[in-house]
Short mmCIF file of N, CA and C in Angstrom, two decimals:
data_model
loop_
_atom_site.label_atom_id
_atom_site.label_comp_id
_atom_site.label_asym_id
_atom_site.label_seq_id
_atom_site.Cartn_x
_atom_site.Cartn_y
_atom_site.Cartn_z
N MET R 1 17.40 -109.75 1.96
CA MET R 1 18.05 -110.22 0.76
C MET R 1 17.84 -111.72 0.60
N THR R 2 17.73 -112.18 -0.59
CA THR R 2 17.49 -113.59 -0.83
C THR R 2 18.76 -114.43 -0.70
N ASP R 3 19.94 -113.80 -0.74
CA ASP R 3 21.19 -114.54 -0.64
C ASP R 3 21.52 -114.95 0.79
N TYR R 4 20.81 -114.38 1.74
CA TYR R 4 21.10 -114.64 3.14
C TYR R 4 20.53 -115.98 3.56
N ILE R 5 21.40 -116.81 4.14
CA ILE R 5 20.98 -118.13 4.61
C ILE R 5 21.32 -118.23 6.08
N GLU R 6 20.33 -118.51 6.89
CA GLU R 6 20.54 -118.67 8.31
C GLU R 6 20.93 -120.11 8.57
N LEU R 7 22.17 -120.32 9.05
CA LEU R 7 22.64 -121.67 9.30
C LEU R 7 22.08 -122.24 10.59
N ASN R 8 22.11 -121.43 11.62
CA ASN R 8 21.63 -121.92 12.91
C ASN R 8 21.24 -120.71 13.74
N ASN R 9 20.04 -120.69 14.21
CA ASN R 9 19.55 -119.59 15.01
C ASN R 9 19.19 -120.14 16.39
N THR R 10 19.87 -119.63 17.42
CA THR R 10 19.58 -120.09 18.77
C THR R 10 18.85 -118.99 19.52
N ASN R 11 18.12 -119.37 20.54
CA ASN R 11 17.41 -118.39 21.35
C ASN R 11 18.25 -117.87 22.50
N ASN R 12 19.40 -118.47 22.75
CA ASN R 12 20.26 -118.03 23.83
C ASN R 12 21.31 -117.07 23.27
N ASN R 13 21.82 -116.20 24.15
CA ASN R 13 22.88 -115.30 23.73
C ASN R 13 24.13 -116.08 23.34
N GLU R 14 24.34 -117.20 23.96
CA GLU R 14 25.53 -117.99 23.70
C GLU R 14 25.18 -119.46 23.87
N GLU R 15 25.32 -120.23 22.81
CA GLU R 15 25.01 -121.65 22.89
C GLU R 15 26.13 -122.37 23.63
N LYS R 16 25.78 -123.30 24.46
CA LYS R 16 26.77 -124.03 25.24
C LYS R 16 27.45 -125.10 24.38
N ILE R 17 28.76 -125.10 24.43
CA ILE R 17 29.58 -126.08 23.72
C ILE R 17 30.56 -126.65 24.74
N ASN R 18 30.86 -127.92 24.64
CA ASN R 18 31.82 -128.54 25.53
C ASN R 18 33.11 -127.72 25.54
N ASP R 19 33.60 -127.35 26.73
CA ASP R 19 34.79 -126.50 26.85
C ASP R 19 36.01 -127.05 26.13
N THR R 20 36.12 -128.37 26.00
CA THR R 20 37.29 -128.94 25.34
C THR R 20 37.26 -128.69 23.84
N ASP R 21 36.10 -128.36 23.27
CA ASP R 21 35.98 -128.09 21.84
C ASP R 21 36.31 -126.64 21.48
N ILE R 22 36.36 -125.76 22.46
CA ILE R 22 36.54 -124.33 22.20
C ILE R 22 38.02 -124.00 22.01
N LEU R 23 38.34 -123.41 20.85
CA LEU R 23 39.71 -122.99 20.55
C LEU R 23 39.93 -121.52 20.89
N TYR R 24 38.89 -120.72 20.71
CA TYR R 24 38.95 -119.28 21.02
C TYR R 24 37.56 -118.83 21.44
N ASN R 25 37.51 -117.95 22.43
CA ASN R 25 36.22 -117.46 22.92
C ASN R 25 36.41 -116.06 23.48
N ASP R 26 35.61 -115.11 23.03
CA ASP R 26 35.55 -113.80 23.64
C ASP R 26 34.09 -113.34 23.62
N LYS R 27 33.85 -112.07 23.91
CA LYS R 27 32.45 -111.62 23.99
C LYS R 27 31.79 -111.48 22.63
N TYR R 28 32.55 -111.57 21.53
CA TYR R 28 32.00 -111.41 20.18
C TYR R 28 31.87 -112.72 19.40
N ILE R 29 32.83 -113.62 19.55
CA ILE R 29 32.83 -114.86 18.76
C ILE R 29 33.29 -116.04 19.60
N GLN R 30 33.03 -117.22 19.08
CA GLN R 30 33.54 -118.47 19.65
C GLN R 30 33.95 -119.37 18.49
N ILE R 31 35.14 -119.97 18.60
CA ILE R 31 35.66 -120.83 17.55
C ILE R 31 35.90 -122.23 18.10
N THR R 32 35.41 -123.22 17.37
CA THR R 32 35.68 -124.62 17.67
C THR R 32 36.46 -125.21 16.50
N ASN R 33 36.71 -126.51 16.54
CA ASN R 33 37.42 -127.17 15.43
C ASN R 33 36.64 -127.10 14.12
N ASN R 34 35.32 -127.00 14.18
CA ASN R 34 34.49 -127.10 12.99
C ASN R 34 33.78 -125.82 12.57
N GLU R 35 33.64 -124.87 13.48
CA GLU R 35 32.80 -123.72 13.17
C GLU R 35 33.19 -122.48 13.94
N ILE R 36 32.65 -121.38 13.45
CA ILE R 36 32.76 -120.10 14.14
C ILE R 36 31.35 -119.66 14.49
N MET R 37 31.16 -119.19 15.72
CA MET R 37 29.86 -118.71 16.15
C MET R 37 29.97 -117.21 16.37
N LEU R 38 29.17 -116.45 15.64
CA LEU R 38 29.11 -115.01 15.80
C LEU R 38 28.03 -114.70 16.82
N LYS R 39 28.45 -114.23 17.98
CA LYS R 39 27.52 -113.96 19.07
C LYS R 39 26.72 -112.69 18.81
N LYS R 40 25.51 -112.65 19.32
CA LYS R 40 24.61 -111.49 19.18
C LYS R 40 24.53 -111.05 17.72
N TYR R 41 24.30 -111.99 16.84
CA TYR R 41 24.26 -111.69 15.41
C TYR R 41 22.90 -111.15 14.97
N TYR R 42 21.85 -111.84 15.36
CA TYR R 42 20.52 -111.50 14.85
C TYR R 42 19.86 -110.40 15.68
N PHE R 43 19.34 -109.43 14.98
CA PHE R 43 18.63 -108.32 15.60
C PHE R 43 17.13 -108.56 15.48
N PRO R 44 16.36 -108.37 16.49
CA PRO R 44 16.66 -107.90 17.84
C PRO R 44 16.78 -109.04 18.86
N SER R 45 16.88 -110.28 18.41
CA SER R 45 16.82 -111.42 19.34
C SER R 45 18.12 -111.70 20.09
N PHE R 46 19.22 -111.11 19.68
CA PHE R 46 20.54 -111.35 20.27
C PHE R 46 21.02 -112.78 20.07
N SER R 47 20.40 -113.55 19.19
CA SER R 47 20.82 -114.93 19.00
C SER R 47 22.07 -114.99 18.11
N SER R 48 22.75 -116.10 18.17
CA SER R 48 24.03 -116.29 17.49
C SER R 48 23.86 -116.93 16.12
N LYS R 49 24.89 -116.80 15.32
CA LYS R 49 24.92 -117.44 14.01
C LYS R 49 26.14 -118.35 13.96
N LYS R 50 25.92 -119.61 13.59
CA LYS R 50 27.02 -120.57 13.45
C LYS R 50 27.34 -120.75 11.97
N ILE R 51 28.63 -120.77 11.66
CA ILE R 51 29.08 -120.98 10.28
C ILE R 51 30.18 -122.03 10.31
N GLU R 52 29.97 -123.11 9.59
CA GLU R 52 30.99 -124.15 9.51
C GLU R 52 32.15 -123.67 8.65
N PHE R 53 33.37 -124.08 9.03
CA PHE R 53 34.55 -123.65 8.28
C PHE R 53 34.49 -124.08 6.82
N SER R 54 33.87 -125.22 6.55
CA SER R 54 33.77 -125.70 5.17
C SER R 54 32.90 -124.79 4.30
N ASP R 55 32.05 -123.96 4.92
CA ASP R 55 31.19 -123.04 4.18
C ASP R 55 31.84 -121.68 3.93
N ILE R 56 33.01 -121.44 4.50
CA ILE R 56 33.66 -120.14 4.43
C ILE R 56 34.57 -120.04 3.21
N GLU R 57 34.35 -118.99 2.42
CA GLU R 57 35.23 -118.71 1.29
C GLU R 57 36.48 -117.98 1.76
N TYR R 58 36.32 -116.94 2.60
CA TYR R 58 37.47 -116.24 3.18
C TYR R 58 37.06 -115.43 4.40
N ILE R 59 38.09 -115.08 5.20
CA ILE R 59 37.95 -114.15 6.31
C ILE R 59 39.08 -113.14 6.15
N CYS R 60 38.76 -111.85 6.24
CA CYS R 60 39.79 -110.82 6.13
C CYS R 60 39.46 -109.67 7.08
N SER R 61 40.42 -108.79 7.28
CA SER R 61 40.17 -107.62 8.13
C SER R 61 39.30 -106.62 7.39
N ASP R 62 38.73 -105.70 8.12
CA ASP R 62 37.92 -104.66 7.50
C ASP R 62 38.75 -103.78 6.57
N GLN R 63 40.03 -103.56 6.90
CA GLN R 63 40.90 -102.77 6.02
C GLN R 63 41.19 -103.52 4.72
N GLU R 64 41.46 -104.82 4.82
CA GLU R 64 41.72 -105.62 3.62
C GLU R 64 40.50 -105.65 2.71
N TYR R 65 39.33 -105.68 3.29
CA TYR R 65 38.09 -105.72 2.52
C TYR R 65 37.77 -104.36 1.89
N GLY R 66 38.28 -103.30 2.52
CA GLY R 66 38.04 -101.95 2.01
C GLY R 66 36.76 -101.31 2.52
N VAL R 67 36.39 -101.62 3.76
CA VAL R 67 35.17 -101.05 4.34
C VAL R 67 35.38 -99.55 4.55
N ASP R 68 34.45 -98.74 4.03
CA ASP R 68 34.54 -97.30 4.26
C ASP R 68 33.60 -96.92 5.41
N ILE R 69 33.60 -95.68 5.77
CA ILE R 69 32.84 -95.20 6.93
C ILE R 69 31.35 -95.54 6.85
N LEU R 70 30.78 -95.55 5.66
CA LEU R 70 29.36 -95.86 5.50
C LEU R 70 29.06 -97.35 5.54
N GLY R 71 30.09 -98.17 5.48
CA GLY R 71 29.90 -99.61 5.51
C GLY R 71 29.83 -100.21 6.90
N TYR R 72 30.20 -99.42 7.91
CA TYR R 72 30.17 -99.91 9.29
C TYR R 72 28.79 -99.70 9.91
N LYS R 73 28.48 -100.57 10.85
CA LYS R 73 27.24 -100.45 11.60
C LYS R 73 27.48 -101.12 12.94
N VAL R 74 26.98 -100.56 14.02
CA VAL R 74 27.14 -101.20 15.34
C VAL R 74 26.48 -102.56 15.34
N TRP R 75 25.34 -102.67 14.63
CA TRP R 75 24.62 -103.94 14.57
C TRP R 75 23.68 -103.90 13.39
N GLY R 76 23.75 -104.89 12.54
CA GLY R 76 22.85 -104.97 11.39
C GLY R 76 23.54 -104.57 10.09
N MET R 77 22.75 -104.12 9.15
CA MET R 77 23.22 -103.82 7.80
C MET R 77 23.56 -102.34 7.65
N GLY R 78 24.81 -102.07 7.24
CA GLY R 78 25.19 -100.70 6.90
C GLY R 78 24.89 -100.46 5.43
N LEU R 79 25.53 -99.47 4.85
CA LEU R 79 25.35 -99.18 3.43
C LEU R 79 26.36 -99.97 2.61
N SER R 80 26.32 -101.27 2.76
CA SER R 80 27.23 -102.18 2.06
C SER R 80 26.59 -103.57 2.06
N THR R 81 27.34 -104.55 1.63
CA THR R 81 26.85 -105.94 1.64
C THR R 81 27.30 -106.69 2.89
N ILE R 82 27.54 -105.94 3.96
CA ILE R 82 28.00 -106.55 5.22
C ILE R 82 26.91 -106.43 6.27
N TYR R 83 26.55 -107.57 6.86
CA TYR R 83 25.64 -107.59 8.00
C TYR R 83 26.51 -107.77 9.25
N TRP R 84 26.49 -106.80 10.13
CA TRP R 84 27.38 -106.79 11.29
C TRP R 84 26.74 -107.42 12.52
N ALA R 85 27.49 -108.34 13.15
CA ALA R 85 27.11 -108.82 14.48
C ALA R 85 27.28 -107.66 15.45
N TYR R 86 26.59 -107.72 16.56
CA TYR R 86 26.67 -106.63 17.54
C TYR R 86 28.11 -106.43 17.98
N GLY R 87 28.53 -105.19 17.97
CA GLY R 87 29.85 -104.83 18.45
C GLY R 87 29.90 -103.34 18.69
N LYS R 88 29.96 -102.95 19.94
CA LYS R 88 29.95 -101.53 20.26
C LYS R 88 31.27 -101.14 20.90
N GLY R 89 31.92 -100.17 20.30
CA GLY R 89 33.13 -99.59 20.87
C GLY R 89 32.75 -98.34 21.65
N ARG R 90 33.58 -97.32 21.53
CA ARG R 90 33.28 -96.06 22.20
C ARG R 90 32.23 -95.29 21.41
N GLY R 91 31.27 -94.75 22.11
CA GLY R 91 30.21 -94.00 21.45
C GLY R 91 29.41 -94.90 20.53
N LEU R 92 29.25 -94.47 19.30
CA LEU R 92 28.49 -95.26 18.32
C LEU R 92 29.40 -95.96 17.33
N SER R 93 30.65 -96.14 17.68
CA SER R 93 31.59 -96.78 16.77
C SER R 93 31.71 -98.27 17.09
N ARG R 94 32.34 -99.00 16.16
CA ARG R 94 32.60 -100.42 16.35
C ARG R 94 33.90 -100.57 17.14
N PRO R 95 34.13 -101.76 17.73
CA PRO R 95 35.40 -102.01 18.41
C PRO R 95 36.57 -101.93 17.43
N LYS R 96 37.77 -102.03 17.93
CA LYS R 96 38.99 -101.81 17.16
C LYS R 96 39.27 -102.88 16.11
N TYR R 97 39.08 -104.16 16.43
CA TYR R 97 39.46 -105.25 15.54
C TYR R 97 38.23 -105.87 14.88
N ASN R 98 38.01 -105.55 13.61
CA ASN R 98 36.84 -106.00 12.87
C ASN R 98 37.25 -106.86 11.68
N TYR R 99 36.43 -107.87 11.40
CA TYR R 99 36.72 -108.81 10.32
C TYR R 99 35.47 -109.07 9.49
N ILE R 100 35.71 -109.49 8.26
CA ILE R 100 34.64 -109.79 7.32
C ILE R 100 34.74 -111.26 6.95
N LEU R 101 33.62 -111.96 7.02
CA LEU R 101 33.55 -113.38 6.67
C LEU R 101 32.64 -113.52 5.45
N LYS R 102 33.13 -114.16 4.41
CA LYS R 102 32.36 -114.40 3.19
C LYS R 102 32.14 -115.89 3.04
N LYS R 103 30.88 -116.28 2.92
CA LYS R 103 30.53 -117.68 2.69
C LYS R 103 30.49 -117.96 1.19
N HIS R 104 30.72 -119.20 0.83
CA HIS R 104 30.60 -119.62 -0.57
C HIS R 104 29.18 -119.35 -1.07
N ASN R 105 29.06 -118.96 -2.33
CA ASN R 105 27.78 -118.80 -3.02
C ASN R 105 26.82 -117.80 -2.38
N THR R 106 27.35 -116.77 -1.76
CA THR R 106 26.51 -115.70 -1.21
C THR R 106 27.13 -114.36 -1.58
N THR R 107 26.31 -113.32 -1.58
CA THR R 107 26.84 -111.98 -1.79
C THR R 107 26.91 -111.21 -0.47
N LEU R 108 26.11 -111.58 0.50
CA LEU R 108 26.10 -110.92 1.79
C LEU R 108 27.23 -111.48 2.66
N CYS R 109 28.02 -110.58 3.23
CA CYS R 109 29.10 -110.97 4.13
C CYS R 109 28.68 -110.75 5.58
N SER R 110 29.39 -111.39 6.51
CA SER R 110 29.15 -111.20 7.93
C SER R 110 30.33 -110.44 8.52
N GLY R 111 30.04 -109.35 9.20
CA GLY R 111 31.07 -108.58 9.88
C GLY R 111 31.03 -108.87 11.37
N PHE R 112 32.20 -108.93 11.99
CA PHE R 112 32.27 -109.21 13.43
C PHE R 112 33.55 -108.63 14.00
N SER R 113 33.62 -108.58 15.30
CA SER R 113 34.79 -108.07 16.01
C SER R 113 35.42 -109.19 16.82
N VAL R 114 36.67 -109.00 17.20
CA VAL R 114 37.35 -109.90 18.13
C VAL R 114 38.08 -109.05 19.16
N GLU R 115 38.29 -109.61 20.33
CA GLU R 115 39.02 -108.90 21.38
C GLU R 115 40.52 -109.10 21.25
N ASN R 116 40.95 -110.27 20.80
CA ASN R 116 42.38 -110.58 20.71
C ASN R 116 42.70 -111.12 19.31
N PRO R 117 43.12 -110.25 18.38
CA PRO R 117 43.36 -110.70 17.01
C PRO R 117 44.48 -111.73 16.88
N THR R 118 45.47 -111.67 17.75
CA THR R 118 46.58 -112.63 17.68
C THR R 118 46.09 -114.04 17.97
N GLU R 119 45.32 -114.22 19.04
CA GLU R 119 44.75 -115.54 19.36
C GLU R 119 43.77 -115.99 18.29
N PHE R 120 42.99 -115.06 17.76
CA PHE R 120 42.02 -115.36 16.72
C PHE R 120 42.71 -115.94 15.49
N PHE R 121 43.80 -115.32 15.03
CA PHE R 121 44.49 -115.80 13.84
C PHE R 121 45.15 -117.16 14.05
N VAL R 122 45.57 -117.47 15.25
CA VAL R 122 46.14 -118.79 15.55
C VAL R 122 45.08 -119.87 15.34
N CYS R 123 43.83 -119.55 15.66
CA CYS R 123 42.75 -120.54 15.57
C CYS R 123 42.22 -120.75 14.16
N ILE R 124 42.32 -119.74 13.32
CA ILE R 124 41.79 -119.91 11.97
C ILE R 124 42.91 -120.26 11.02
#
């Protein structure tokens, strides 16, 4: 899609950031004061995607967004406008806590999971 803009593509599974800058970190995402990093975003390279908070229009849960069964994908694009970062739950399903991030001036959203939604919401 032409609306997709890659902000930062790293070759490592997880880019190193000074530990004092990290507000939240789990196996799916990392949050600092300025940005959110979606780990294992790009297929098949496993590289991460960084999105500055100033570029974000909104973040909501998958239920709030109205994702139906065909909109989910373990990794990549499902039958919707959501590109999912890697997240594998049981079998071929996604983990329990999924969120949708919409950037300003784009139609494609980024889907991701978190391990601890309570800590995640404190940081955003």
